[in-house]
Short mmCIF file of C-alpha atoms in Angstrom, two decimals:
data_model
loop_
_atom_site.label_atom_id
_atom_site.label_comp_id
_atom_site.label_asym_id
_atom_site.label_seq_id
_atom_site.Cartn_x
_atom_site.Cartn_y
_atom_site.Cartn_z
CA UNK U 1 45.87 77.72 66.70
CA UNK U 2 42.29 78.62 66.17
CA UNK U 3 40.80 76.86 69.19
CA UNK U 4 39.52 73.87 67.19
CA UNK U 5 36.52 75.83 65.91
CA UNK U 6 37.06 74.80 62.26
CA UNK U 7 36.80 71.15 63.35
CA UNK U 8 33.47 71.91 65.08
CA UNK U 9 32.19 73.60 61.94
CA UNK U 10 33.24 70.62 59.79
CA UNK U 11 31.42 68.20 62.13
CA UNK U 12 28.29 70.32 61.92
CA UNK U 13 28.44 70.37 58.11
CA UNK U 14 27.84 66.63 58.02
CA UNK U 15 25.07 66.74 60.63
CA UNK U 16 23.25 69.63 58.99
CA UNK U 17 23.43 68.07 55.53
CA UNK U 18 22.08 64.77 56.88
CA UNK U 19 19.25 66.47 58.79
CA UNK U 20 18.24 68.68 55.86
CA UNK U 21 18.22 65.69 53.52
CA UNK U 22 16.17 63.65 56.02
CA UNK U 23 13.63 66.48 56.30
CA UNK U 24 13.59 67.15 52.58
CA UNK U 25 14.63 70.79 52.85
CA UNK U 26 16.73 73.36 54.64
CA UNK U 27 16.79 73.60 58.43
CA UNK U 28 16.87 76.47 60.90
CA UNK U 29 19.94 76.54 63.13
CA UNK U 30 19.73 77.90 66.67
CA UNK U 31 22.93 78.51 68.61
CA UNK U 32 23.97 80.04 71.90
CA UNK U 33 27.40 81.59 72.37
CA UNK U 34 30.00 79.64 70.36
CA UNK U 35 27.15 77.46 69.09
CA UNK U 36 25.69 80.53 67.40
CA UNK U 37 29.01 81.33 65.79
CA UNK U 38 29.25 77.76 64.49
CA UNK U 39 25.64 77.93 63.23
CA UNK U 40 26.41 81.14 61.34
CA UNK U 41 29.48 79.64 59.69
CA UNK U 42 27.60 76.48 58.70
CA UNK U 43 24.89 78.68 57.16
CA UNK U 44 27.54 80.61 55.26
CA UNK U 45 29.09 77.38 53.94
CA UNK U 46 25.85 75.46 53.25
CA UNK U 47 23.21 77.97 52.12
CA UNK U 48 21.22 75.26 50.34
CA UNK U 49 20.84 73.31 53.61
CA UNK U 50 20.17 76.19 56.06
CA UNK U 51 17.01 78.31 55.85
CA UNK U 52 17.82 80.70 58.70
CA UNK U 53 19.91 81.19 61.84
CA UNK U 54 18.98 82.31 65.34
CA UNK U 55 21.82 83.24 67.71
CA UNK U 56 21.88 84.11 71.39
CA UNK U 57 24.89 85.90 72.85
CA UNK U 58 27.09 84.86 69.95
CA UNK U 59 30.20 86.68 68.77
CA UNK U 60 30.15 87.78 65.14
CA UNK U 61 33.47 89.59 64.90
CA UNK U 62 36.86 88.89 66.41
CA UNK U 63 36.36 85.29 67.44
CA UNK U 64 37.23 84.85 71.12
CA UNK U 65 39.22 88.09 71.22
CA UNK U 66 36.21 90.08 72.44
CA UNK U 67 34.95 87.54 74.95
CA UNK U 68 35.83 86.80 78.55
CA UNK U 69 37.43 83.57 77.30
CA UNK U 70 40.25 85.45 75.54
CA UNK U 71 42.70 84.75 78.39
CA UNK U 72 41.99 81.02 78.16
CA UNK U 73 42.70 81.03 74.43
CA UNK U 74 45.91 83.01 74.99
CA UNK U 75 47.00 80.49 77.64
CA UNK U 76 46.52 77.76 75.01
CA UNK U 77 48.86 79.73 72.73
CA UNK U 78 46.09 80.73 70.34
CA UNK U 79 46.89 83.79 68.27
CA UNK U 80 43.79 85.94 68.80
CA UNK U 81 44.85 88.54 66.24
CA UNK U 82 45.26 85.82 63.60
CA UNK U 83 41.85 84.36 64.51
CA UNK U 84 40.28 87.82 64.21
CA UNK U 85 41.80 88.23 60.73
CA UNK U 86 40.56 84.79 59.65
CA UNK U 87 37.06 85.58 60.93
CA UNK U 88 37.11 88.88 59.06
CA UNK U 89 38.02 87.13 55.79
CA UNK U 90 34.84 85.05 56.09
CA UNK U 91 32.75 88.21 55.67
CA UNK U 92 33.82 88.44 52.03
CA UNK U 93 31.09 85.81 51.61
CA UNK U 94 28.15 87.25 53.59
CA UNK U 95 25.47 85.06 55.10
CA UNK U 96 22.43 85.42 52.84
CA UNK U 97 19.87 83.65 55.01
CA UNK U 98 17.80 85.55 57.57
CA UNK U 99 19.52 85.88 60.94
CA UNK U 100 17.94 86.75 64.26
CA UNK U 101 20.74 87.86 66.59
CA UNK U 102 19.77 88.15 70.26
CA UNK U 103 22.35 90.04 72.33
CA UNK U 104 22.70 91.74 75.70
CA UNK U 105 24.75 94.67 76.91
CA UNK U 106 24.80 92.81 80.25
CA UNK U 107 26.14 89.60 78.65
CA UNK U 108 29.35 89.48 80.69
CA UNK U 109 31.01 86.88 78.43
CA UNK U 110 30.60 88.16 74.88
CA UNK U 111 31.13 91.87 74.34
CA UNK U 112 27.80 93.08 72.95
CA UNK U 113 29.43 95.08 70.15
CA UNK U 114 30.99 91.88 68.83
CA UNK U 115 27.46 90.43 68.51
CA UNK U 116 26.37 93.07 66.00
CA UNK U 117 26.50 91.89 62.40
CA UNK U 118 27.23 94.72 59.97
CA UNK U 119 28.04 92.36 57.11
CA UNK U 120 25.03 90.12 56.46
CA UNK U 121 22.11 91.65 54.57
CA UNK U 122 19.20 90.08 56.50
CA UNK U 123 19.85 90.50 60.22
CA UNK U 124 17.35 91.36 62.93
CA UNK U 125 19.22 92.36 66.11
CA UNK U 126 17.22 92.04 69.31
CA UNK U 127 18.57 93.42 72.58
CA UNK U 128 17.61 91.70 75.83
CA UNK U 129 18.50 92.53 79.42
CA UNK U 130 19.96 89.24 80.67
CA UNK U 131 23.37 87.74 81.40
CA UNK U 132 25.14 85.34 79.06
CA UNK U 133 24.07 82.31 81.09
CA UNK U 134 20.62 83.82 81.47
CA UNK U 135 20.09 83.72 77.71
CA UNK U 136 19.78 79.97 77.78
CA UNK U 137 17.49 79.99 80.80
CA UNK U 138 15.28 83.04 80.32
CA UNK U 139 11.71 82.37 79.18
CA UNK U 140 11.54 85.77 77.47
CA UNK U 141 14.57 84.95 75.33
CA UNK U 142 13.03 81.62 74.33
CA UNK U 143 9.80 83.44 73.41
CA UNK U 144 11.90 85.60 71.07
CA UNK U 145 13.35 82.43 69.53
CA UNK U 146 9.85 81.02 69.08
CA UNK U 147 8.61 84.30 67.58
CA UNK U 148 11.51 84.29 65.13
CA UNK U 149 10.65 80.74 64.09
CA UNK U 150 6.97 81.62 63.69
CA UNK U 151 7.73 84.73 61.61
CA UNK U 152 10.04 82.88 59.28
CA UNK U 153 13.17 84.02 61.13
CA UNK U 154 14.78 87.37 60.63
CA UNK U 155 13.89 90.53 58.83
CA UNK U 156 14.40 90.41 55.07
CA UNK U 157 13.95 94.14 54.60
#
């Protein structure tokens, strides 16, 4: 089992396509934790519909293996090594859109090293000093999200 994440990604495909078509162009996806992982995968699959991605405390490598939820997935008989291998295969097709990846060494849920993207060519990693839950509540983090949106999201250098 893969924790039903592929089903979440498939659901988001339809929503993102519909929203991009309604707006007449690609959208920016913002995701926190697993939502950021899903946003990244949708961007990878639908580059024509996604202009950029902003993530907060989101795992890039390993799936749930490097998060505090690993024990929950194991209890549900999910094979974390298999998930990690499946996630790794996805990097054969790198995300080409700009990514702003906000992470914290104090996260407490997602291991910060698993939030570092060494595969996609246009990633701007931003370290903050907040907890995982704090990312969604911290005004400074949301200012970083706003700044990324205002600057066109990410660093294309």
